[in-house]
Amino acid sequence: MQGQTFGKVQTVLETQTQELVPKKQVGILGGNFNPVHYAHLVMGEQVGQALGLDKVYFMPEYLPPHVDEKKTIPAEHRLAMLKLAIADNPRFAVETIELERKGKSYTVDTMRELTAKNPDTNYYFIIGGDMVNYLPKWHQIDELMDMVTFVGVRRPEVPIDSPYPIIWIDIPLMDVSSTTIRKKVQQGCSVRYLLPDNVLHYIQEKGLYLDEE
């Protein structure tokens, strides 16, 4: 009996200790990152600093879950460029769960897995302000809302009304896109200062985007 009582007391104490330990505050920034550029990095840094996040994970998708499939380069290249881009920022890391799963990934499936693996973590899912209007169309959005807090990056031309709770963050505006970078590379134009130098060197070394349509 004494052993059983001690075991119960120990379990209660462990549970109370776990409840007293503050949860990790982690941001998730998903995307194709084809290629990663400074607007992605500024978004991660500004949101991470504004919310006091412990980490911001850049989560490359294997295939976007859209009806109209986007053409993309192999995941190994996008992952390599991401690792180069974030190497000097201790707040940043890469989450490869969707690359490992392969196929199309819905955010709700990914977050089910991450929250189950990391019950000690509060997740903040970072999206561009233009994506907020599309949230009602996201797969199983109501369940997803129970698992994450959405953070919208505000843009002047985008209304901030949403039927869902959103944390809005203002960041410096940067009119940079992966599409523009790919087109410029294909056309032989300079993309310096649009993305980190080590990412640019990787693109040049591997001959990426030269046959971009």
GROMACS .gro file of C-alpha atoms in nm:
model
  213
    1MET     CA    1   0.000   0.000   0.000
    2GLN     CA    2   0.278   0.239   0.086
    3GLY     CA    3   0.441   0.170  -0.250
    4GLN     CA    4   0.114   0.233  -0.435
    5THR     CA    5   0.052   0.554  -0.241
    6PHE     CA    6   0.405   0.676  -0.316
    7GLY     CA    7   0.355   0.597  -0.683
    8LYS     CA    8   0.030   0.795  -0.696
    9VAL     CA    9   0.190   1.092  -0.517
   10GLN     CA   10   0.486   1.081  -0.755
   11THR     CA   11   0.252   1.080  -1.057
   12VAL     CA   12   0.057   1.377  -0.922
   13LEU     CA   13   0.378   1.570  -0.856
   14GLU     CA   14   0.509   1.497  -1.206
   15THR     CA   15   0.180   1.615  -1.358
   16GLN     CA   16   0.184   1.934  -1.151
   17THR     CA   17   0.546   1.998  -1.247
   18GLN     CA   18   0.464   1.957  -1.616
   19GLU     CA   19   0.176   2.201  -1.583
   20LEU     CA   20   0.403   2.459  -1.421
   21VAL     CA   21   0.662   2.441  -1.701
   22PRO     CA   22   0.571   2.708  -1.960
   23LYS     CA   23   0.497   2.581  -2.307
   24LYS     CA   24   0.731   2.655  -2.595
   25GLN     CA   25   0.606   2.923  -2.832
   26VAL     CA   26   0.680   2.817  -3.188
   27GLY     CA   27   0.598   2.974  -3.523
   28ILE     CA   28   0.540   2.777  -3.843
   29LEU     CA   29   0.591   2.941  -4.182
   30GLY     CA   30   0.494   2.704  -4.460
   31GLY     CA   31   0.548   2.737  -4.832
   32ASN     CA   32   0.711   2.603  -5.143
   33PHE     CA   33   1.023   2.821  -5.098
   34ASN     CA   34   1.112   2.796  -5.465
   35PRO     CA   35   1.341   2.970  -5.385
   36VAL     CA   36   1.347   3.116  -5.034
   37HIS     CA   37   1.409   3.492  -5.039
   38TYR     CA   38   1.442   3.792  -4.808
   39ALA     CA   39   1.067   3.854  -4.777
   40HIS     CA   40   1.028   3.505  -4.623
   41LEU     CA   41   1.311   3.571  -4.380
   42VAL     CA   42   1.184   3.917  -4.283
   43MET     CA   43   0.839   3.770  -4.219
   44GLY     CA   44   0.981   3.501  -3.991
   45GLU     CA   45   1.205   3.741  -3.801
   46GLN     CA   46   0.947   4.016  -3.753
   47VAL     CA   47   0.674   3.779  -3.632
   48GLY     CA   48   0.917   3.588  -3.413
   49GLN     CA   49   1.037   3.908  -3.247
   50ALA     CA   50   0.692   4.065  -3.213
   51LEU     CA   51   0.542   3.759  -3.043
   52GLY     CA   52   0.853   3.657  -2.851
   53LEU     CA   53   0.861   3.314  -3.015
   54ASP     CA   54   1.122   3.062  -2.908
   55LYS     CA   55   1.157   2.929  -3.262
   56VAL     CA   56   1.026   2.993  -3.611
   57TYR     CA   57   1.021   2.682  -3.829
   58PHE     CA   58   1.024   2.715  -4.207
   59MET     CA   59   0.820   2.421  -4.335
   60PRO     CA   60   0.867   2.339  -4.705
   61GLU     CA   61   0.582   2.149  -4.868
   62TYR     CA   62   0.648   1.844  -5.082
   63LEU     CA   63   0.357   1.917  -5.314
   64PRO     CA   64   0.110   2.203  -5.267
   65PRO     CA   65  -0.244   2.073  -5.196
   66HIS     CA   66  -0.399   2.280  -5.473
   67VAL     CA   67  -0.619   2.171  -5.760
   68ASP     CA   68  -0.394   2.359  -6.001
   69GLU     CA   69  -0.056   2.205  -5.930
   70LYS     CA   70   0.242   2.436  -5.931
   71LYS     CA   71   0.558   2.333  -6.108
   72THR     CA   72   0.841   2.310  -5.859
   73ILE     CA   73   1.198   2.188  -5.837
   74PRO     CA   74   1.301   1.879  -5.638
   75ALA     CA   75   1.257   1.910  -5.263
   76GLU     CA   76   1.627   1.846  -5.200
   77HIS     CA   77   1.719   2.179  -5.363
   78ARG     CA   78   1.452   2.380  -5.184
   79LEU     CA   79   1.556   2.227  -4.852
   80ALA     CA   80   1.925   2.294  -4.916
   81MET     CA   81   1.856   2.660  -4.997
   82LEU     CA   82   1.643   2.699  -4.684
   83LYS     CA   83   1.919   2.561  -4.465
   84LEU     CA   84   2.168   2.802  -4.620
   85ALA     CA   85   1.931   3.098  -4.579
   86ILE     CA   86   1.864   3.048  -4.207
   87ALA     CA   87   2.209   2.928  -4.099
   88ASP     CA   88   2.304   3.250  -3.918
   89ASN     CA   89   1.978   3.298  -3.723
   90PRO     CA   90   1.946   3.094  -3.401
   91ARG     CA   91   1.570   3.160  -3.386
   92PHE     CA   92   1.517   2.988  -3.722
   93ALA     CA   93   1.497   2.616  -3.800
   94VAL     CA   94   1.355   2.389  -4.071
   95GLU     CA   95   1.062   2.151  -4.021
   96THR     CA   96   1.079   1.866  -4.276
   97ILE     CA   97   0.766   1.672  -4.177
   98GLU     CA   98   0.588   1.731  -4.509
   99LEU     CA   99   0.896   1.645  -4.715
  100GLU     CA  100   0.930   1.320  -4.523
  101ARG     CA  101   0.563   1.234  -4.569
  102LYS     CA  102   0.578   1.314  -4.943
  103GLY     CA  103   0.268   1.352  -5.155
  104LYS     CA  104   0.021   1.633  -5.093
  105SER     CA  105  -0.007   1.755  -4.735
  106TYR     CA  106  -0.297   1.937  -4.580
  107THR     CA  107  -0.201   2.170  -4.298
  108VAL     CA  108  -0.451   2.008  -4.062
  109ASP     CA  109  -0.284   1.666  -4.107
  110THR     CA  110   0.059   1.815  -4.045
  111MET     CA  111  -0.049   2.000  -3.733
  112ARG     CA  112  -0.225   1.693  -3.594
  113GLU     CA  113   0.107   1.512  -3.611
  114LEU     CA  114   0.315   1.800  -3.474
  115THR     CA  115   0.083   1.874  -3.181
  116ALA     CA  116   0.070   1.505  -3.091
  117LYS     CA  117   0.450   1.484  -3.094
  118ASN     CA  118   0.498   1.811  -2.908
  119PRO     CA  119   0.225   1.858  -2.645
  120ASP     CA  120   0.454   2.108  -2.468
  121THR     CA  121   0.433   2.352  -2.760
  122ASN     CA  122   0.193   2.629  -2.864
  123TYR     CA  123   0.197   2.674  -3.242
  124TYR     CA  124   0.152   3.000  -3.433
  125PHE     CA  125   0.084   2.948  -3.803
  126ILE     CA  126   0.215   3.245  -4.004
  127ILE     CA  127   0.045   3.343  -4.330
  128GLY     CA  128   0.044   3.642  -4.561
  129GLY     CA  129  -0.244   3.883  -4.521
  130ASP     CA  130  -0.375   3.790  -4.866
  131MET     CA  131  -0.421   3.430  -4.750
  132VAL     CA  132  -0.653   3.520  -4.462
  133ASN     CA  133  -0.951   3.555  -4.696
  134TYR     CA  134  -0.897   3.197  -4.813
  135LEU     CA  135  -0.905   3.043  -4.465
  136PRO     CA  136  -1.273   2.939  -4.492
  137LYS     CA  137  -1.169   2.718  -4.785
  138TRP     CA  138  -0.884   2.544  -4.598
  139HIS     CA  139  -0.932   2.174  -4.540
  140GLN     CA  140  -1.098   2.113  -4.200
  141ILE     CA  141  -1.028   2.470  -4.094
  142ASP     CA  142  -1.234   2.452  -3.773
  143GLU     CA  143  -1.024   2.165  -3.638
  144LEU     CA  144  -0.708   2.344  -3.745
  145MET     CA  145  -0.816   2.654  -3.555
  146ASP     CA  146  -0.827   2.447  -3.237
  147MET     CA  147  -0.464   2.340  -3.285
  148VAL     CA  148  -0.290   2.662  -3.388
  149THR     CA  149  -0.311   3.038  -3.356
  150PHE     CA  150  -0.306   3.207  -3.695
  151VAL     CA  151  -0.081   3.507  -3.745
  152GLY     CA  152  -0.154   3.731  -4.042
  153VAL     CA  153   0.112   3.958  -4.189
  154ARG     CA  154  -0.074   4.279  -4.263
  155ARG     CA  155  -0.072   4.435  -4.610
  156PRO     CA  156  -0.223   4.779  -4.680
  157GLU     CA  157  -0.453   4.663  -4.962
  158VAL     CA  158  -0.589   4.361  -4.774
  159PRO     CA  159  -0.885   4.401  -4.533
  160ILE     CA  160  -0.830   4.264  -4.184
  161ASP     CA  161  -1.183   4.135  -4.134
  162SER     CA  162  -1.204   3.761  -4.079
  163PRO     CA  163  -1.455   3.523  -3.921
  164TYR     CA  164  -1.158   3.361  -3.748
  165PRO     CA  165  -0.937   3.499  -3.470
  166ILE     CA  166  -0.617   3.631  -3.627
  167ILE     CA  167  -0.315   3.799  -3.468
  168TRP     CA  168  -0.214   4.074  -3.709
  169ILE     CA  169   0.150   4.181  -3.735
  170ASP     CA  170   0.285   4.479  -3.930
  171ILE     CA  171   0.617   4.422  -4.106
  172PRO     CA  172   0.821   4.622  -4.359
  173LEU     CA  173   0.675   4.576  -4.706
  174MET     CA  174   0.895   4.389  -4.954
  175ASP     CA  175   0.770   4.339  -5.309
  176VAL     CA  176   0.971   4.022  -5.369
  177SER     CA  177   0.837   3.689  -5.491
  178SER     CA  178   0.983   3.353  -5.583
  179THR     CA  179   0.813   3.380  -5.923
  180THR     CA  180   0.991   3.707  -5.998
  181ILE     CA  181   1.327   3.564  -5.892
  182ARG     CA  182   1.285   3.255  -6.112
  183LYS     CA  183   1.191   3.468  -6.413
  184LYS     CA  184   1.487   3.700  -6.362
  185VAL     CA  185   1.729   3.409  -6.336
  186GLN     CA  186   1.587   3.257  -6.654
  187GLN     CA  187   1.623   3.592  -6.830
  188GLY     CA  188   1.981   3.637  -6.711
  189CYS     CA  189   1.894   3.934  -6.488
  190SER     CA  190   2.052   4.004  -6.150
  191VAL     CA  191   1.870   3.882  -5.838
  192ARG     CA  192   2.136   4.001  -5.598
  193TYR     CA  193   1.992   4.161  -5.283
  194LEU     CA  194   1.662   3.977  -5.336
  195LEU     CA  195   1.784   3.667  -5.154
  196PRO     CA  196   2.090   3.569  -4.946
  197ASP     CA  197   2.419   3.544  -5.132
  198ASN     CA  198   2.473   3.180  -5.031
  199VAL     CA  199   2.132   3.091  -5.179
  200LEU     CA  200   2.218   3.278  -5.499
  201HIS     CA  201   2.548   3.092  -5.523
  202TYR     CA  202   2.364   2.761  -5.480
  203ILE     CA  203   2.123   2.850  -5.762
  204GLN     CA  204   2.414   2.939  -5.989
  205GLU     CA  205   2.617   2.632  -5.894
  206LYS     CA  206   2.325   2.393  -5.960
  207GLY     CA  207   2.200   2.578  -6.267
  208LEU     CA  208   1.851   2.614  -6.125
  209TYR     CA  209   1.567   2.796  -6.302
  210LEU     CA  210   1.750   2.838  -6.631
  211ASP     CA  211   1.475   2.653  -6.816
  212GLU     CA  212   1.189   2.820  -6.628
  213GLU     CA  213   0.880   2.852  -6.844
   0.00000   0.00000   0.00000
